[in-house]
Amino acid sequence: MENAPRKIPDFFKVYRPEHSSQRMRIPNGFLARLDGPLSGEILLRRRMGRQWRVKVILEARDAYFEDGWQEFVRDNLVEMNDFMVFSYRSHSVFNVVIFGHSACEKKECALPEEVGEGCEVRERDDKDCEEEEHEGRRKRSKKEGIFSKRKADDEDPIDVERYIDPKNPYFVTRIRTLRKARLYFPYTVLNDYELELPQAVEFQDPTGRTWRGRPKVWKDGRIWICGWGALCRHNNLKKNDRCICELLEKGGVAGRIIKVHIIRGDNT
């Protein structure tokens, strides 16, 4: 009877920037279970298939993930006290699962650089965003953005089903003079459909072109998504144009894609 192959155990690390932002030490107990030394280049792979090349550096009896580790931390938005589980696979591949502060798995990572153009966040846009909502907050209905056929009192009705799959979540936003830098994302959207806010999104315009978006939660609880201004500029959106923002799934993550359907102000 042949001996069963020896199982190499997983290991975990709690992320602490002061110890692991530049490189991460691999536990010696894990190294002792390997058939040989771990060195050279390895792959760190997330559940959705994206992977990072990281070089292992040996120092005396210790080993570290070093060259490429900073990119892994940055791209996956790893934060203090995140819990990371590393599962070793053959050919120097590690599957990595990251758990955030909610104790749930972080399924999302920042989008690759090659997704779209015009995705930079400009300082001017950030300044405008800080000012723009003071004007609009007074008029916003508490029910704004709920996924239904409801509309704001000052808007003409939209036949939403002409534009989207009615089974998909959506919300409607109106373009204002000072509301082009970021997209306001109604929190009721998350509550009504029991969704989690993705850590990175893609805006998709009617032609299929995409731009990266990055959600940001303000201290007062409002959610804004950076990168919206690039889509507005490219599509020459004007005051009182309206956009139906349809939330689509990608890579098993609901809301990863925000498909934008544009309704010009002179067409309603």
GROMACS .gro file of C-alpha atoms in nm:
model
  268
    1MET     CA    1   0.000   0.000   0.000
    2GLU     CA    2   0.143   0.334  -0.104
    3ASN     CA    3   0.181   0.607   0.149
    4ALA     CA    4  -0.067   0.890   0.114
    5PRO     CA    5   0.093   1.214  -0.001
    6ARG     CA    6   0.186   1.439   0.284
    7LYS     CA    7  -0.051   1.733   0.316
    8ILE     CA    8   0.113   2.069   0.352
    9PRO     CA    9  -0.088   2.278   0.599
   10ASP     CA   10  -0.221   2.626   0.532
   11PHE     CA   11  -0.087   2.918   0.731
   12PHE     CA   12  -0.233   3.253   0.825
   13LYS     CA   13  -0.102   3.601   0.892
   14VAL     CA   14  -0.270   3.903   1.048
   15TYR     CA   15  -0.168   4.209   0.849
   16ARG     CA   16   0.018   4.474   1.047
   17PRO     CA   17   0.164   4.752   0.828
   18GLU     CA   18   0.457   4.813   1.060
   19HIS     CA   19   0.570   4.454   1.005
   20SER     CA   20   0.432   4.353   0.666
   21SER     CA   21   0.384   4.654   0.439
   22GLN     CA   22   0.720   4.611   0.262
   23ARG     CA   23   0.761   4.236   0.294
   24MET     CA   24   0.602   3.950   0.487
   25ARG     CA   25   0.776   3.682   0.688
   26ILE     CA   26   0.668   3.325   0.615
   27PRO     CA   27   0.619   3.117   0.934
   28ASN     CA   28   0.908   2.879   1.005
   29GLY     CA   29   0.661   2.609   1.107
   30PHE     CA   30   0.520   2.614   0.753
   31LEU     CA   31   0.865   2.609   0.593
   32ALA     CA   32   0.955   2.300   0.798
   33ARG     CA   33   0.670   2.106   0.636
   34LEU     CA   34   0.799   2.162   0.282
   35ASP     CA   35   1.012   1.902   0.105
   36GLY     CA   36   1.272   2.161   0.020
   37PRO     CA   37   1.353   2.531   0.064
   38LEU     CA   38   1.107   2.782  -0.071
   39SER     CA   39   1.293   3.031  -0.286
   40GLY     CA   40   1.278   3.213  -0.615
   41GLU     CA   41   0.956   3.342  -0.768
   42ILE     CA   42   0.614   3.222  -0.655
   43LEU     CA   43   0.255   3.314  -0.745
   44LEU     CA   44  -0.006   3.451  -0.506
   45ARG     CA   45  -0.349   3.377  -0.651
   46ARG     CA   46  -0.689   3.507  -0.547
   47ARG     CA   47  -1.013   3.314  -0.581
   48MET     CA   48  -1.121   3.493  -0.899
   49GLY     CA   49  -0.801   3.387  -1.073
   50ARG     CA   50  -0.594   3.704  -1.071
   51GLN     CA   51  -0.237   3.640  -0.961
   52TRP     CA   52   0.076   3.826  -0.856
   53ARG     CA   53   0.440   3.726  -0.902
   54VAL     CA   54   0.632   3.762  -0.577
   55LYS     CA   55   0.993   3.680  -0.506
   56VAL     CA   56   1.088   3.485  -0.194
   57ILE     CA   57   1.400   3.616  -0.018
   58LEU     CA   58   1.596   3.395   0.224
   59GLU     CA   59   1.772   3.549   0.522
   60ALA     CA   60   1.946   3.304   0.757
   61ARG     CA   61   1.666   3.065   0.864
   62ASP     CA   62   1.384   3.298   0.764
   63ALA     CA   63   1.201   3.349   0.435
   64TYR     CA   64   1.003   3.653   0.320
   65PHE     CA   65   0.760   3.747   0.045
   66GLU     CA   66   0.937   4.058  -0.081
   67ASP     CA   67   0.965   4.178  -0.442
   68GLY     CA   68   0.605   4.209  -0.562
   69TRP     CA   69   0.451   4.188  -0.214
   70GLN     CA   70   0.380   4.562  -0.199
   71GLU     CA   71   0.182   4.539  -0.524
   72PHE     CA   72  -0.022   4.250  -0.382
   73VAL     CA   73  -0.106   4.452  -0.070
   74ARG     CA   74  -0.194   4.763  -0.272
   75ASP     CA   75  -0.403   4.589  -0.537
   76ASN     CA   76  -0.604   4.393  -0.281
   77LEU     CA   77  -0.657   4.690  -0.049
   78VAL     CA   78  -0.516   4.498   0.246
   79GLU     CA   79  -0.573   4.690   0.570
   80MET     CA   80  -0.453   4.668   0.928
   81ASN     CA   81  -0.576   4.352   1.104
   82ASP     CA   82  -0.699   4.187   0.785
   83PHE     CA   83  -0.668   3.809   0.821
   84MET     CA   84  -0.490   3.633   0.534
   85VAL     CA   85  -0.491   3.255   0.478
   86PHE     CA   86  -0.225   3.108   0.247
   87SER     CA   87  -0.279   2.762   0.095
   88TYR     CA   88   0.024   2.610  -0.079
   89ARG     CA   89  -0.031   2.439  -0.414
   90SER     CA   90   0.218   2.264  -0.640
   91HIS     CA   91   0.470   2.455  -0.849
   92SER     CA   92   0.513   2.735  -0.592
   93VAL     CA   93   0.157   2.866  -0.611
   94PHE     CA   94  -0.030   2.997  -0.307
   95ASN     CA   95  -0.405   3.050  -0.303
   96VAL     CA   96  -0.482   3.348  -0.078
   97VAL     CA   97  -0.807   3.426   0.101
   98ILE     CA   98  -0.838   3.763   0.277
   99PHE     CA   99  -1.087   3.834   0.555
  100GLY     CA  100  -1.170   4.195   0.641
  101HIS     CA  101  -1.291   4.373   0.953
  102SER     CA  102  -1.642   4.229   0.908
  103ALA     CA  103  -1.495   3.877   0.949
  104CYS     CA  104  -1.619   3.800   0.596
  105GLU     CA  105  -1.401   3.723   0.298
  106LYS     CA  106  -1.286   4.015   0.089
  107LYS     CA  107  -1.384   3.897  -0.258
  108GLU     CA  108  -1.274   4.207  -0.441
  109CYS     CA  109  -0.943   4.356  -0.541
  110ALA     CA  110  -0.846   4.674  -0.719
  111LEU     CA  111  -0.885   4.660  -1.096
  112PRO     CA  112  -0.583   4.619  -1.322
  113GLU     CA  113  -0.433   4.933  -1.472
  114GLU     CA  114  -0.533   4.832  -1.825
  115VAL     CA  115  -0.907   4.880  -1.762
  116GLY     CA  116  -1.011   5.187  -1.956
  117GLU     CA  117  -0.865   5.534  -1.978
  118GLY     CA  118  -0.941   5.856  -1.802
  119CYS     CA  119  -0.966   5.684  -1.466
  120GLU     CA  120  -0.747   5.922  -1.274
  121VAL     CA  121  -0.900   6.121  -0.987
  122ARG     CA  122  -0.819   6.487  -1.022
  123GLU     CA  123  -0.765   6.723  -0.731
  124ARG     CA  124  -1.012   6.964  -0.889
  125ASP     CA  125  -1.276   6.691  -0.898
  126ASP     CA  126  -1.221   6.610  -0.532
  127LYS     CA  127  -1.267   6.977  -0.436
  128ASP     CA  128  -1.586   7.003  -0.639
  129CYS     CA  129  -1.722   6.691  -0.475
  130GLU     CA  130  -1.673   6.833  -0.128
  131GLU     CA  131  -1.882   7.136  -0.225
  132GLU     CA  132  -2.142   6.991  -0.457
  133GLU     CA  133  -2.358   6.802  -0.213
  134HIS     CA  134  -2.431   7.104   0.010
  135GLU     CA  135  -2.654   7.237  -0.266
  136GLY     CA  136  -2.818   6.908  -0.353
  137ARG     CA  137  -2.867   6.767  -0.004
  138ARG     CA  138  -3.157   7.001   0.069
  139LYS     CA  139  -3.360   6.864  -0.220
  140ARG     CA  140  -3.277   6.496  -0.193
  141SER     CA  141  -3.567   6.270  -0.106
  142LYS     CA  142  -3.503   6.009   0.160
  143LYS     CA  143  -3.618   5.755  -0.093
  144GLU     CA  144  -3.381   5.865  -0.369
  145GLY     CA  145  -3.207   5.581  -0.545
  146ILE     CA  146  -3.422   5.292  -0.421
  147PHE     CA  147  -3.433   5.010  -0.678
  148SER     CA  148  -3.785   5.046  -0.813
  149LYS     CA  149  -3.983   5.255  -1.058
  150ARG     CA  150  -4.015   5.534  -0.806
  151LYS     CA  151  -3.887   5.874  -0.912
  152ALA     CA  152  -3.802   6.206  -0.750
  153ASP     CA  153  -4.088   6.456  -0.733
  154ASP     CA  154  -3.915   6.702  -0.967
  155GLU     CA  155  -3.841   6.449  -1.243
  156ASP     CA  156  -4.039   6.322  -1.538
  157PRO     CA  157  -4.105   5.948  -1.532
  158ILE     CA  158  -3.864   5.716  -1.709
  159ASP     CA  159  -3.967   5.388  -1.867
  160VAL     CA  160  -3.672   5.210  -1.708
  161GLU     CA  161  -3.755   4.873  -1.860
  162ARG     CA  162  -3.676   5.015  -2.205
  163TYR     CA  163  -3.313   5.038  -2.100
  164ILE     CA  164  -3.231   4.765  -1.847
  165ASP     CA  165  -3.308   4.410  -1.748
  166PRO     CA  166  -3.581   4.466  -1.482
  167LYS     CA  167  -3.436   4.185  -1.272
  168ASN     CA  168  -3.118   4.384  -1.216
  169PRO     CA  169  -3.080   4.644  -0.940
  170TYR     CA  170  -3.051   5.004  -1.055
  171PHE     CA  171  -3.080   5.366  -0.951
  172VAL     CA  172  -3.121   5.693  -1.140
  173THR     CA  173  -2.902   6.000  -1.108
  174ARG     CA  174  -2.936   6.346  -1.262
  175ILE     CA  175  -2.634   6.540  -1.386
  176ARG     CA  176  -2.584   6.872  -1.206
  177THR     CA  177  -2.336   7.149  -1.276
  178LEU     CA  178  -2.128   7.055  -0.972
  179ARG     CA  179  -2.197   6.681  -0.977
  180LYS     CA  180  -1.961   6.546  -1.237
  181ALA     CA  181  -1.663   6.445  -1.028
  182ARG     CA  182  -1.807   6.151  -0.839
  183LEU     CA  183  -2.122   5.941  -0.853
  184TYR     CA  184  -2.345   5.951  -0.549
  185PHE     CA  185  -2.434   5.590  -0.462
  186PRO     CA  186  -2.753   5.567  -0.250
  187TYR     CA  187  -2.700   5.357   0.061
  188THR     CA  188  -3.058   5.231   0.029
  189VAL     CA  189  -2.938   5.030  -0.270
  190LEU     CA  190  -2.720   4.816  -0.046
  191ASN     CA  191  -2.991   4.774   0.217
  192ASP     CA  192  -3.280   4.692  -0.015
  193TYR     CA  193  -3.092   4.426  -0.209
  194GLU     CA  194  -2.863   4.308   0.070
  195LEU     CA  195  -2.553   4.391  -0.132
  196GLU     CA  196  -2.200   4.460  -0.018
  197LEU     CA  197  -2.021   4.766  -0.151
  198PRO     CA  198  -1.748   4.649  -0.390
  199GLN     CA  199  -1.404   4.790  -0.322
  200ALA     CA  200  -1.359   4.864  -0.692
  201VAL     CA  201  -1.602   4.895  -0.982
  202GLU     CA  202  -1.609   4.947  -1.356
  203PHE     CA  203  -1.823   5.217  -1.516
  204GLN     CA  204  -1.947   5.104  -1.857
  205ASP     CA  205  -2.098   5.355  -2.099
  206PRO     CA  206  -2.351   5.272  -2.378
  207THR     CA  207  -2.068   5.196  -2.624
  208GLY     CA  208  -1.911   4.942  -2.389
  209ARG     CA  209  -1.611   5.154  -2.296
  210THR     CA  210  -1.504   5.117  -1.934
  211TRP     CA  211  -1.342   5.328  -1.664
  212ARG     CA  212  -1.227   5.230  -1.319
  213GLY     CA  213  -1.422   5.352  -1.019
  214ARG     CA  214  -1.327   5.357  -0.653
  215PRO     CA  215  -1.596   5.388  -0.382
  216LYS     CA  216  -1.536   5.614  -0.084
  217VAL     CA  217  -1.753   5.635   0.227
  218TRP     CA  218  -1.766   5.978   0.390
  219LYS     CA  219  -1.786   6.029   0.764
  220ASP     CA  220  -2.157   6.111   0.739
  221GLY     CA  221  -2.222   5.774   0.572
  222ARG     CA  222  -2.271   5.897   0.215
  223ILE     CA  223  -2.107   5.687  -0.056
  224TRP     CA  224  -1.933   5.843  -0.356
  225ILE     CA  225  -1.756   5.664  -0.641
  226CYS     CA  226  -1.447   5.829  -0.788
  227GLY     CA  227  -1.388   5.803  -1.161
  228TRP     CA  228  -1.738   5.914  -1.261
  229GLY     CA  229  -1.607   6.242  -1.401
  230ALA     CA  230  -1.413   6.063  -1.676
  231LEU     CA  231  -1.729   5.896  -1.808
  232CYS     CA  232  -1.918   6.227  -1.792
  233ARG     CA  233  -1.649   6.411  -1.987
  234HIS     CA  234  -1.612   6.142  -2.251
  235ASN     CA  235  -1.989   6.127  -2.311
  236ASN     CA  236  -2.030   6.506  -2.293
  237LEU     CA  237  -2.298   6.484  -2.025
  238LYS     CA  238  -2.481   6.810  -1.960
  239LYS     CA  239  -2.686   6.955  -1.679
  240ASN     CA  240  -3.021   6.773  -1.640
  241ASP     CA  241  -2.912   6.469  -1.840
  242ARG     CA  242  -3.012   6.159  -1.648
  243CYS     CA  243  -2.834   5.827  -1.612
  244ILE     CA  244  -2.980   5.490  -1.520
  245CYS     CA  245  -2.708   5.304  -1.333
  246GLU     CA  246  -2.766   4.931  -1.374
  247LEU     CA  247  -2.566   4.706  -1.141
  248LEU     CA  248  -2.424   4.394  -1.304
  249GLU     CA  249  -2.228   4.102  -1.167
  250LYS     CA  250  -1.870   4.022  -1.260
  251GLY     CA  251  -1.649   3.752  -1.116
  252GLY     CA  252  -1.920   3.656  -0.870
  253VAL     CA  253  -1.933   4.008  -0.727
  254ALA     CA  254  -2.270   4.186  -0.752
  255GLY     CA  255  -2.243   4.551  -0.853
  256ARG     CA  256  -1.889   4.517  -0.985
  257ILE     CA  257  -2.003   4.672  -1.315
  258ILE     CA  258  -2.214   4.988  -1.323
  259LYS     CA  259  -2.366   4.999  -1.670
  260VAL     CA  260  -2.471   5.355  -1.747
  261HIS     CA  261  -2.772   5.426  -1.970
  262ILE     CA  262  -2.783   5.794  -2.071
  263ILE     CA  263  -3.107   5.987  -2.117
  264ARG     CA  264  -3.042   6.333  -2.257
  265GLY     CA  265  -3.225   6.624  -2.098
  266ASP     CA  266  -3.396   6.720  -2.421
  267ASN     CA  267  -3.533   6.369  -2.476
  268THR     CA  268  -3.765   6.344  -2.173
   0.00000   0.00000   0.00000
